[in-house]
Coordinates of C-alpha atoms in Angstrom, one line a residue:
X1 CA 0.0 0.0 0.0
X2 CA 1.8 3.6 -1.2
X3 CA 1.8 6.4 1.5
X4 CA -1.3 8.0 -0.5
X5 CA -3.3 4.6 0.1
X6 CA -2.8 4.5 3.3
X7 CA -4.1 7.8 3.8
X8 CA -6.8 7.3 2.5
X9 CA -7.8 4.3 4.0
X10 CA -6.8 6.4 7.6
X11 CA -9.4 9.3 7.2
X12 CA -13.3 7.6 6.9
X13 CA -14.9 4.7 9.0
X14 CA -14.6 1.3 8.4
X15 CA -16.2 -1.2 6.1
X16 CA -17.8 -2.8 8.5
X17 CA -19.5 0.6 10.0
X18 CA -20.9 1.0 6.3
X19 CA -22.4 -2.3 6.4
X20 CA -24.3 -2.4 10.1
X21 CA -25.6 0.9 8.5
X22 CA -26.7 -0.6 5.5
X23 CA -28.1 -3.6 7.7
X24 CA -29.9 -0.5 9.7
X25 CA -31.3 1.0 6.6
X26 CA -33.0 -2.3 5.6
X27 CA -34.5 -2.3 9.0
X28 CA -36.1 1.1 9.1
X29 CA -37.3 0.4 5.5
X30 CA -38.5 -2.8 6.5
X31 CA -40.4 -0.7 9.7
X32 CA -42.3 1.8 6.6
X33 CA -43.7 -1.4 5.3
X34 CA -47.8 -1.4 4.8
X35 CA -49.4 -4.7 4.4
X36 CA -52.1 -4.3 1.2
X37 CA -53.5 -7.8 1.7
X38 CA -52.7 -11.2 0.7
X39 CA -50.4 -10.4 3.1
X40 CA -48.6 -8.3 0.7
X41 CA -46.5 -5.5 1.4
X42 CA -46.1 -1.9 -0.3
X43 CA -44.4 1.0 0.5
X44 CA -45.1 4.7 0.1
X45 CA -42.7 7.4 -1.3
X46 CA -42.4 8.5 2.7
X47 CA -43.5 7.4 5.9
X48 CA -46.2 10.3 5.7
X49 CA -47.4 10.0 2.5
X50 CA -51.3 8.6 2.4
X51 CA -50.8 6.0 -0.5
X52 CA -48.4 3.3 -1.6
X53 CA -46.2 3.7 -4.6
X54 CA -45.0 0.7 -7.1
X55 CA -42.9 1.8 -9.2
X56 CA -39.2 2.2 -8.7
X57 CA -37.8 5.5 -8.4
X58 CA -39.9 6.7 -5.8
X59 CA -41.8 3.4 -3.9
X60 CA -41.8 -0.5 -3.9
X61 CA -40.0 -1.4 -6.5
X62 CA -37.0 -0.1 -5.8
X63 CA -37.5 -1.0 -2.2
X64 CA -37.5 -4.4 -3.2
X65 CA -34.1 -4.1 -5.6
X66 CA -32.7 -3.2 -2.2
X67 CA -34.3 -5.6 -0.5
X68 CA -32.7 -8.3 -2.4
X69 CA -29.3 -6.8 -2.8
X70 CA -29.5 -7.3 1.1
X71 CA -31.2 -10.8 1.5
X72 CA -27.9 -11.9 -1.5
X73 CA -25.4 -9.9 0.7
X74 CA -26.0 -10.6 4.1
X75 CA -28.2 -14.4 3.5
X76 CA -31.2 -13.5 5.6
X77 CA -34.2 -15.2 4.2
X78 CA -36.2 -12.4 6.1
X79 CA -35.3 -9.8 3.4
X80 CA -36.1 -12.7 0.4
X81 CA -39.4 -12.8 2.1
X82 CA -40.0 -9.3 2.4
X83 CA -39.4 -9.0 -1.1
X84 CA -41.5 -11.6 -2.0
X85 CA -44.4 -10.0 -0.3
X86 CA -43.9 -6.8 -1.9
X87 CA -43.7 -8.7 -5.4
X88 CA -47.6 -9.1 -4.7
X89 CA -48.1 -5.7 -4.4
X90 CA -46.3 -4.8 -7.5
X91 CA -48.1 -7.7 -9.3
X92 CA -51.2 -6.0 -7.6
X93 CA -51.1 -2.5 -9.3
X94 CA -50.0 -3.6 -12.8
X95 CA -53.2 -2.9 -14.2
X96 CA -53.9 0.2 -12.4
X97 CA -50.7 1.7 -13.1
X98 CA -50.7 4.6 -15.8
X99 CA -47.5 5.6 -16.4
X100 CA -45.2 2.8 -18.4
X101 CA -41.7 4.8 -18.2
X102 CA -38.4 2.9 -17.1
X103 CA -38.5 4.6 -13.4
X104 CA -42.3 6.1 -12.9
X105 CA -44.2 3.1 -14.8
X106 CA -44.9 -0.6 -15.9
X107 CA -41.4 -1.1 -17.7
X108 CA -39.5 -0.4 -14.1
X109 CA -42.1 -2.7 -12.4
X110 CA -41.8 -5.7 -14.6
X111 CA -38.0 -5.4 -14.5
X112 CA -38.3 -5.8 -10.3
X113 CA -40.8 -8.5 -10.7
X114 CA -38.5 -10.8 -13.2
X115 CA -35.6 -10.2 -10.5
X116 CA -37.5 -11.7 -7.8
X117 CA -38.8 -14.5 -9.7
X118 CA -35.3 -15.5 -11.1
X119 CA -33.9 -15.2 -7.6
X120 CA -37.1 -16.4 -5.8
X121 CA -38.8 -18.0 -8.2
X122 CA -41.7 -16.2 -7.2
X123 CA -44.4 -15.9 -9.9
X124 CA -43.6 -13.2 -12.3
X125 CA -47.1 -13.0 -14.2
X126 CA -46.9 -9.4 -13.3
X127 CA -44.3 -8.7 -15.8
X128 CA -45.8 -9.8 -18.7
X129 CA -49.1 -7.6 -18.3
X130 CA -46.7 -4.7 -17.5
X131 CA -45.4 -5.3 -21.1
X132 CA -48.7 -5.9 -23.1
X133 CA -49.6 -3.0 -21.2
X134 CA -46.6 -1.0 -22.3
X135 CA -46.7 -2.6 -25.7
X136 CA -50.7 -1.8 -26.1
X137 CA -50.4 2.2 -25.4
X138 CA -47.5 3.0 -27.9
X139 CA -49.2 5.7 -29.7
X140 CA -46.5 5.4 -32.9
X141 CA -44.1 8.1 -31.2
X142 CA -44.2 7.5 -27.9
X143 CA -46.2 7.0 -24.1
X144 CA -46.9 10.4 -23.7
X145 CA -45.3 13.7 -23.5
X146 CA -41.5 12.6 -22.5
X147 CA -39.5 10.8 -24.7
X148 CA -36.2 10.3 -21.8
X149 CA -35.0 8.1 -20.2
X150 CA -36.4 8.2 -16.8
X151 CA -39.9 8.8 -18.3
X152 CA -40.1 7.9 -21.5
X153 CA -38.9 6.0 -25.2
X154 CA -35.5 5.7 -24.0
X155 CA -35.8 3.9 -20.8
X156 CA -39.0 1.9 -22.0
X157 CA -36.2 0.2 -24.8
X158 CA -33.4 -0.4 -22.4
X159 CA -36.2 -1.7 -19.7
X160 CA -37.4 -3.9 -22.6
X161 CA -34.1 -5.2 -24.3
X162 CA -32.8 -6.4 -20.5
X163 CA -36.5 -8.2 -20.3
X164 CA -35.7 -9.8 -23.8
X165 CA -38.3 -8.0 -26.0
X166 CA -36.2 -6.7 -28.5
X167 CA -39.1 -5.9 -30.7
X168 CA -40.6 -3.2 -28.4
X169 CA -36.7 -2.2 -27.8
X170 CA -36.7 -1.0 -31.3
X171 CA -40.5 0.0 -31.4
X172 CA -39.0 2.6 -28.7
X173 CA -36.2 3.8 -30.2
X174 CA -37.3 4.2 -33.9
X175 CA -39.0 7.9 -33.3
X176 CA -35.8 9.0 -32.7
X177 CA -34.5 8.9 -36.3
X178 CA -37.5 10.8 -37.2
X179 CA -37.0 13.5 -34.3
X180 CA -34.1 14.1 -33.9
X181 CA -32.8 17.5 -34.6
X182 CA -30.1 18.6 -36.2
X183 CA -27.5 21.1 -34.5
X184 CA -23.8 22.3 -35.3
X185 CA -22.2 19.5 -33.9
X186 CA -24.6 16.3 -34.0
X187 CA -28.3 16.2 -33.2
X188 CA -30.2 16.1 -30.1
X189 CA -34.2 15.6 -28.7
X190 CA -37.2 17.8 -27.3
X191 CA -37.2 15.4 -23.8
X192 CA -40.4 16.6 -23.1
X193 CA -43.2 18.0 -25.9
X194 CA -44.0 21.4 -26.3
X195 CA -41.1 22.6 -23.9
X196 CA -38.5 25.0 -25.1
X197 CA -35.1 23.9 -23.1
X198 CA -32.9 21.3 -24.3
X199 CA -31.4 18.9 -21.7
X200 CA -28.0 17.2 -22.1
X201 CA -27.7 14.7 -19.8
X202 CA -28.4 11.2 -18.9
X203 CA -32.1 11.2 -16.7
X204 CA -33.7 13.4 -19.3
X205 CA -31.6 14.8 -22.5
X206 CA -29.8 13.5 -24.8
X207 CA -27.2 11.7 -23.3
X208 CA -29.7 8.9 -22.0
X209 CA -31.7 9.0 -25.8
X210 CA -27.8 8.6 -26.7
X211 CA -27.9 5.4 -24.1
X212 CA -30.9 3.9 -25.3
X213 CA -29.7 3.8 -28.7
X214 CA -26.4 2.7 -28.4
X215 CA -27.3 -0.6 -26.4
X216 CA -30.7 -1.6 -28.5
X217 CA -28.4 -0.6 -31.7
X218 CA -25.6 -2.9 -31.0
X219 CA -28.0 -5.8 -29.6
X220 CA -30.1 -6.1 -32.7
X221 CA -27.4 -5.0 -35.4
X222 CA -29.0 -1.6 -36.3
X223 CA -26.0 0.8 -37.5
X224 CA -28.2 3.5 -38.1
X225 CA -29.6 3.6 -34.2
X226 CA -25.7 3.3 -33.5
X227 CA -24.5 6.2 -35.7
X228 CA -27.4 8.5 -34.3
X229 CA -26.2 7.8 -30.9
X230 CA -22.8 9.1 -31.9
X231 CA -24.8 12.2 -33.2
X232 CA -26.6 12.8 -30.1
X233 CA -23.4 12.4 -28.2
X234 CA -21.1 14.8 -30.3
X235 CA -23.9 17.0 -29.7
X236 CA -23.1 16.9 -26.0
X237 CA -19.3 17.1 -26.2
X238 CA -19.4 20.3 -28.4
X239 CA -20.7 21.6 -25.3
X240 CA -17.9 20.8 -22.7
X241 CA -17.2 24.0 -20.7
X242 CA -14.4 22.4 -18.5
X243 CA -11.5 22.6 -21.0
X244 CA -9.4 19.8 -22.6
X245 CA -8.9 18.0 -18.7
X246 CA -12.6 18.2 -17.9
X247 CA -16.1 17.5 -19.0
X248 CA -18.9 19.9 -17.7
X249 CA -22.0 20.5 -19.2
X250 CA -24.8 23.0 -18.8
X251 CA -28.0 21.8 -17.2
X252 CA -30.0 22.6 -20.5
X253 CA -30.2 25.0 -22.8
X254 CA -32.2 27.7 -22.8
X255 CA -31.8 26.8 -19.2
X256 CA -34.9 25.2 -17.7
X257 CA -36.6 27.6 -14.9
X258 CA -33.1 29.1 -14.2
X259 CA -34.3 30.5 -10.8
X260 CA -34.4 27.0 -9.7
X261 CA -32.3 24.7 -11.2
X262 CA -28.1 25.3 -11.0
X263 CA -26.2 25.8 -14.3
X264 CA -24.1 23.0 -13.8
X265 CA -24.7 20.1 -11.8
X266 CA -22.3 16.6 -11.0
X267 CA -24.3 14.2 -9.8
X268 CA -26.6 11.1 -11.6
X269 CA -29.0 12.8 -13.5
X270 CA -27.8 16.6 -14.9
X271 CA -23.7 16.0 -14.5
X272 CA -20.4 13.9 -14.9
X273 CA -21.4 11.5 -12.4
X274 CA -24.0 10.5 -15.3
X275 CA -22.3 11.4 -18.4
X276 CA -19.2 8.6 -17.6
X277 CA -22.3 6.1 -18.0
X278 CA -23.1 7.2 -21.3
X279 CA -19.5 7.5 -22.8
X280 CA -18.0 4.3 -20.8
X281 CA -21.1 2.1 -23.1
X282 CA -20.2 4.2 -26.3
X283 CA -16.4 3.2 -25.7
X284 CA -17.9 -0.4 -25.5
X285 CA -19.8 -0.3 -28.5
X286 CA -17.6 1.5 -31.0
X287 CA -14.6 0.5 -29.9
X288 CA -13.1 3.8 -29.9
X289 CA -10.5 5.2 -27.1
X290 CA -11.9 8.7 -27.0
X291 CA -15.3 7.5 -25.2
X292 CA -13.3 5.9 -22.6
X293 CA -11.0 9.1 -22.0
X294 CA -14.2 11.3 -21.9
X295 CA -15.7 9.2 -19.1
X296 CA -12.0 9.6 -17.5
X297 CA -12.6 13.8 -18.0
X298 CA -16.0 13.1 -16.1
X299 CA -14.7 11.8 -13.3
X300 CA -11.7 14.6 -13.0
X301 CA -14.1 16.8 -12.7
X302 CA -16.4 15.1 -10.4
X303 CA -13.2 14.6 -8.0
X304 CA -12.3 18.4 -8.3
X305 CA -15.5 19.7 -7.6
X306 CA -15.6 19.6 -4.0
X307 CA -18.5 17.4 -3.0
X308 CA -19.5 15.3 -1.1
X309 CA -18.7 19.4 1.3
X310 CA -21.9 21.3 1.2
X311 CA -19.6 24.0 -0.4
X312 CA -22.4 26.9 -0.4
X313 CA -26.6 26.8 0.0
X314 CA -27.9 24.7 -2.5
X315 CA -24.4 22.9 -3.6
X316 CA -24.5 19.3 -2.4
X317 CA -27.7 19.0 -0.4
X318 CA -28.7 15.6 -1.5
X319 CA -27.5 12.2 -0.6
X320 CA -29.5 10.2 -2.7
X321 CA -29.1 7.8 -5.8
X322 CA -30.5 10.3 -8.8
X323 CA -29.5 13.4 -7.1
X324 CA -26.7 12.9 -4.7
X325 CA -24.1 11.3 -3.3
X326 CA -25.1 7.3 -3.6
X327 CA -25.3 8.3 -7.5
X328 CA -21.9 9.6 -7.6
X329 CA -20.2 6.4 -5.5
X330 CA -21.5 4.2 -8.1
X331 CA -19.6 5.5 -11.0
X332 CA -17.0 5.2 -8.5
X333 CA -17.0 2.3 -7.6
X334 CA -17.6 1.4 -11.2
X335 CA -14.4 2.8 -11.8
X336 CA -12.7 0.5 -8.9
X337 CA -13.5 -2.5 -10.5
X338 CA -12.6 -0.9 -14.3
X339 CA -10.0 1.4 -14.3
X340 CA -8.2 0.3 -11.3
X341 CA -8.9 3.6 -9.2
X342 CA -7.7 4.1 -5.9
X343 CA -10.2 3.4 -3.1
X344 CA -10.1 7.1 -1.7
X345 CA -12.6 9.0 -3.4
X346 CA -15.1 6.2 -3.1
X347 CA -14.4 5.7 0.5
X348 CA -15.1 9.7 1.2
X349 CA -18.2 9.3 -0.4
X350 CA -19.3 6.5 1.5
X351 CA -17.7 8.5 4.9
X352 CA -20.6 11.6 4.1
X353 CA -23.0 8.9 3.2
X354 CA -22.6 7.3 7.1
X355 CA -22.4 10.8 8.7
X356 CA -25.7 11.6 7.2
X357 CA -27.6 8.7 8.3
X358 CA -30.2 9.2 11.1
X359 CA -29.6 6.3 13.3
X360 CA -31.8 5.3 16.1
X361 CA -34.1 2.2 17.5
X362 CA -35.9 2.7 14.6
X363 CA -33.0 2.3 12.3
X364 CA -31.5 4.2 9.6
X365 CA -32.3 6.8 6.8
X366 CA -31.2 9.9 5.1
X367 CA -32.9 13.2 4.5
X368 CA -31.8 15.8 2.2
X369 CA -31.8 19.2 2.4
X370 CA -33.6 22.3 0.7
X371 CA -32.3 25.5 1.5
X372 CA -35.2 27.2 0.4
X373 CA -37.3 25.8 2.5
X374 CA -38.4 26.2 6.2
X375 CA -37.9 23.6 7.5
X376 CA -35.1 23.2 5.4
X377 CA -34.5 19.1 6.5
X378 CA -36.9 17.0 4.1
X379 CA -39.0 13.8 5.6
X380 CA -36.8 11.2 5.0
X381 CA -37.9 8.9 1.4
X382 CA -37.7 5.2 0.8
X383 CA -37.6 4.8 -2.6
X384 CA -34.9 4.5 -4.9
X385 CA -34.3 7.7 -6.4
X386 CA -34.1 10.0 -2.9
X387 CA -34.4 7.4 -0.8
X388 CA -32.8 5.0 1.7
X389 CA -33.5 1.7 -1.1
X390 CA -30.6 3.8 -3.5
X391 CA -28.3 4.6 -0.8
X392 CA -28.7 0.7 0.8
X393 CA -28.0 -0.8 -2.7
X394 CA -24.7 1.3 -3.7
X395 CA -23.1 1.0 0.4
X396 CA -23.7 -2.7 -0.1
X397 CA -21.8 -2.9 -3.9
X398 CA -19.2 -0.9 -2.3
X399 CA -18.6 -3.0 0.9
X400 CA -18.2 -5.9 -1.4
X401 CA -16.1 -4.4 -4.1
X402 CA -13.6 -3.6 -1.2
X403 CA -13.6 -6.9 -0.2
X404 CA -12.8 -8.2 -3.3
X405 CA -16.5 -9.6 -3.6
X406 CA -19.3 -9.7 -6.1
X407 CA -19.2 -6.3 -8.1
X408 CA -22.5 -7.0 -9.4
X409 CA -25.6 -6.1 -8.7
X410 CA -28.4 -8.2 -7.3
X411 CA -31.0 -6.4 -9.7
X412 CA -29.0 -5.1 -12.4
X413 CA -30.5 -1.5 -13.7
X414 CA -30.0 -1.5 -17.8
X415 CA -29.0 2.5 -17.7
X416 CA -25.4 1.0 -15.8
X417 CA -23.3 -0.7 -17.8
X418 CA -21.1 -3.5 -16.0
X419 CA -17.9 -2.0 -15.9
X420 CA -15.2 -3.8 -17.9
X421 CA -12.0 -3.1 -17.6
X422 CA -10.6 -0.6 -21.1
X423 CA -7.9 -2.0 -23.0
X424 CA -4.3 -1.1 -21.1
X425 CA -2.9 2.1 -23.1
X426 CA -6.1 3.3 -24.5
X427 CA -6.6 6.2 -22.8
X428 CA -4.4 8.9 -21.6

């Protein structure tokens, strides 16, 4: 170990203080739990909130993906059964459930209910409504008003090529070719119809349309889907504003309700933390060096940008998976199993990740911040997106990682690529 390693393994708390706070995150989840019947259990976007949610990002669903990331790491049946239980409730609201996106919808919730059943081997009946469903209310462009990737085309293919439907993958994508719209340097989307900004990134510009074309492009041998990705993409990196070393791109453009939303964000969903996604699959499927080096600018300016510190109001306030710091430590430690990185960036983030956590009988959880608010501490969520089910699911990858474990995931999501390590050389 060099001088610089041992640092960094000196300054933030043990692995194992990162996994009994884990192990107390699945028990205060585990505590929000409402039984629905057939003793079936759901959970709601917060403790508070009057109804139960299915669907991934904010509710059951992605309580479950962390429930069985726990019941694989730790081998207590308790959190198999759990999920289980919670598969009913899923299976329950399939045909009730309007929305058919990747995160909000059907397509998120048939993904959670194959997981179960192939670790289970519960019944996964569910699923397949959720896709006739999906399949049923394609309207020839779309599901409705977004085309992204959190709510729309592009995470309804990528949902539906990791389910094995390549058909409705490329149903999904296709409107794309027709849309797209030319700019200076490639092409990029409208995310959402009828609005004026542009957005760049991976939850709802172009860099996730970019995603969902790539990986249902390469899968079913469509150059054209593969060559537009590259078009959406360029359209992106024409817009660096970090220099040659960095990679930092505006929010959107015209920027969307500027007296709200930060020029330039980091995390998941609007920054870097995202964008290394994107370009780490386009190195994949082109073969080319340069998409490997951009994901490598991403992360130099993720590192240099000061969080997980609260630099200022407003700069850092979330610890969550889409927003906030769990989102940023799994590109990192997506780049510990690929490129080799040393462990103390990763182990910083999972240091502000424990000294966050609420701990008491009741458990664990996280709540973020909103410095415009009063109060300005948020009720604490469950879900996956700004909840405790993301922030369970990445401390539990990276207590494994650093044990030389299992760098998988027990319910893969189809936005992360497995990382794989980049040719030696190929980058700079």
């Amino acid at each position: 170990m060099t001088v610089t390693e041992a640092a960094d393994e000196a300054e933030v708390p043990g692995w194992d203080e990162a996994e009994a706070v884990a192990a107390d995150a699945v028990r205060w989840l585990l505590g929000c739990a409402r039984e629905t019947g057939d003793h079936a259990l759901a959970w709601a976007a917060t403790p508070s909130a009057a109804a139960t949610d299915p669907t991934f990002y904010s509710g059951t669903a992605g309580v479950v993906a962390a429930l069985l990331e726990a019941w694989r790491h730790f081998g207590d049946d308790r959190y198999g059964d759990a999920a289980v239980r919670a598969a009913r409730s899923i299976s329950a609201a399939v045909a009730h459930e309007e929305n058919s996106s990747l995160y909000a919808g059907l397509t998120g919730m048939a993904l959670v209910l194959r997981a179960v059943h192939d670790a289970l081997g519960a019944p996964d009946g569910g699923a397949a409504r959720a896709l006739d469903l999906v399949r049923a209310r394609f309207d020839g462009t779309g599901w409705g008003d977004w085309c992204d990737l959190v709510g729309g085309n592009a995470g309804i293919a990528l949902g539906a090529l990791a389910l094995g439907e390549e058909e409705l993958a490329v149903l999904a994508v296709e409107p794309f070719l027709r849309t797209a719209e030319r700019t200076a340097a490639g092409v990029h989307w409208e995310a959402e119809r009828g609005r004026a900004a542009r957005f760049h990134h991976l939850a709802h510009g172009t860099l996730g349309i970019v995603h969902g074309l790539a990986r249902v492009g390469a899968a079913v041998g469509r150059e054209d889907l593969v060559e537009l990705a590259r078009a959406g993409a360029e359209d992106v990196v024409a817009r660096n504003e970090a220099g040659a070393a960095g990679f930092l791109v505006p929010h959107s453009d015209p920027q969307d309700h500027p007296d709200l939303t930060p020029r330039h964000s980091y995390g998941w969903c609007h920054g870097p933390s995202g964008d290394a996604q994107t370009f780490r699959l386009l190195g994949d499927v082109l073969g080319e060096p340069r998409w490997y080096a951009l994901a490598d600018r991403c992360w130099y300016t993720v590192t240099r940008s000061g969080l997980p510190r609260r630099l200022r109001p407003g700069f850092w306030d979330n610890s969550g998976r889409c927003c906030g710091t769990a989102g940023v430590l799994a590109s990192a430690t997506d780049r510990l199993v690929g490129r080799g990185d040393r462990p103390g960036f990763a182990r910083r983030l999972v240091a502000d990740l424990l000294a966050r956590a609420t701990r008491d009988p009741d458990g664990a959880r996280w709540s973020h911040l909103d410095h415009r608010a009063t109060p300005a501490l948020l009720e604490p969520r469950t879900g996956w997106g700004q909840g405790s089910a993301g922030i369970v699911r990445e401390l539990l990858r990276s207590v494994r990682i650093r044990r030389g474990g299992d760098p998988t995931y027990a319910v893969a999501w189809p936005d992360q690529p497995p990382p794989v390590r980049a040719v030696p050389g190929d980058v700079g």
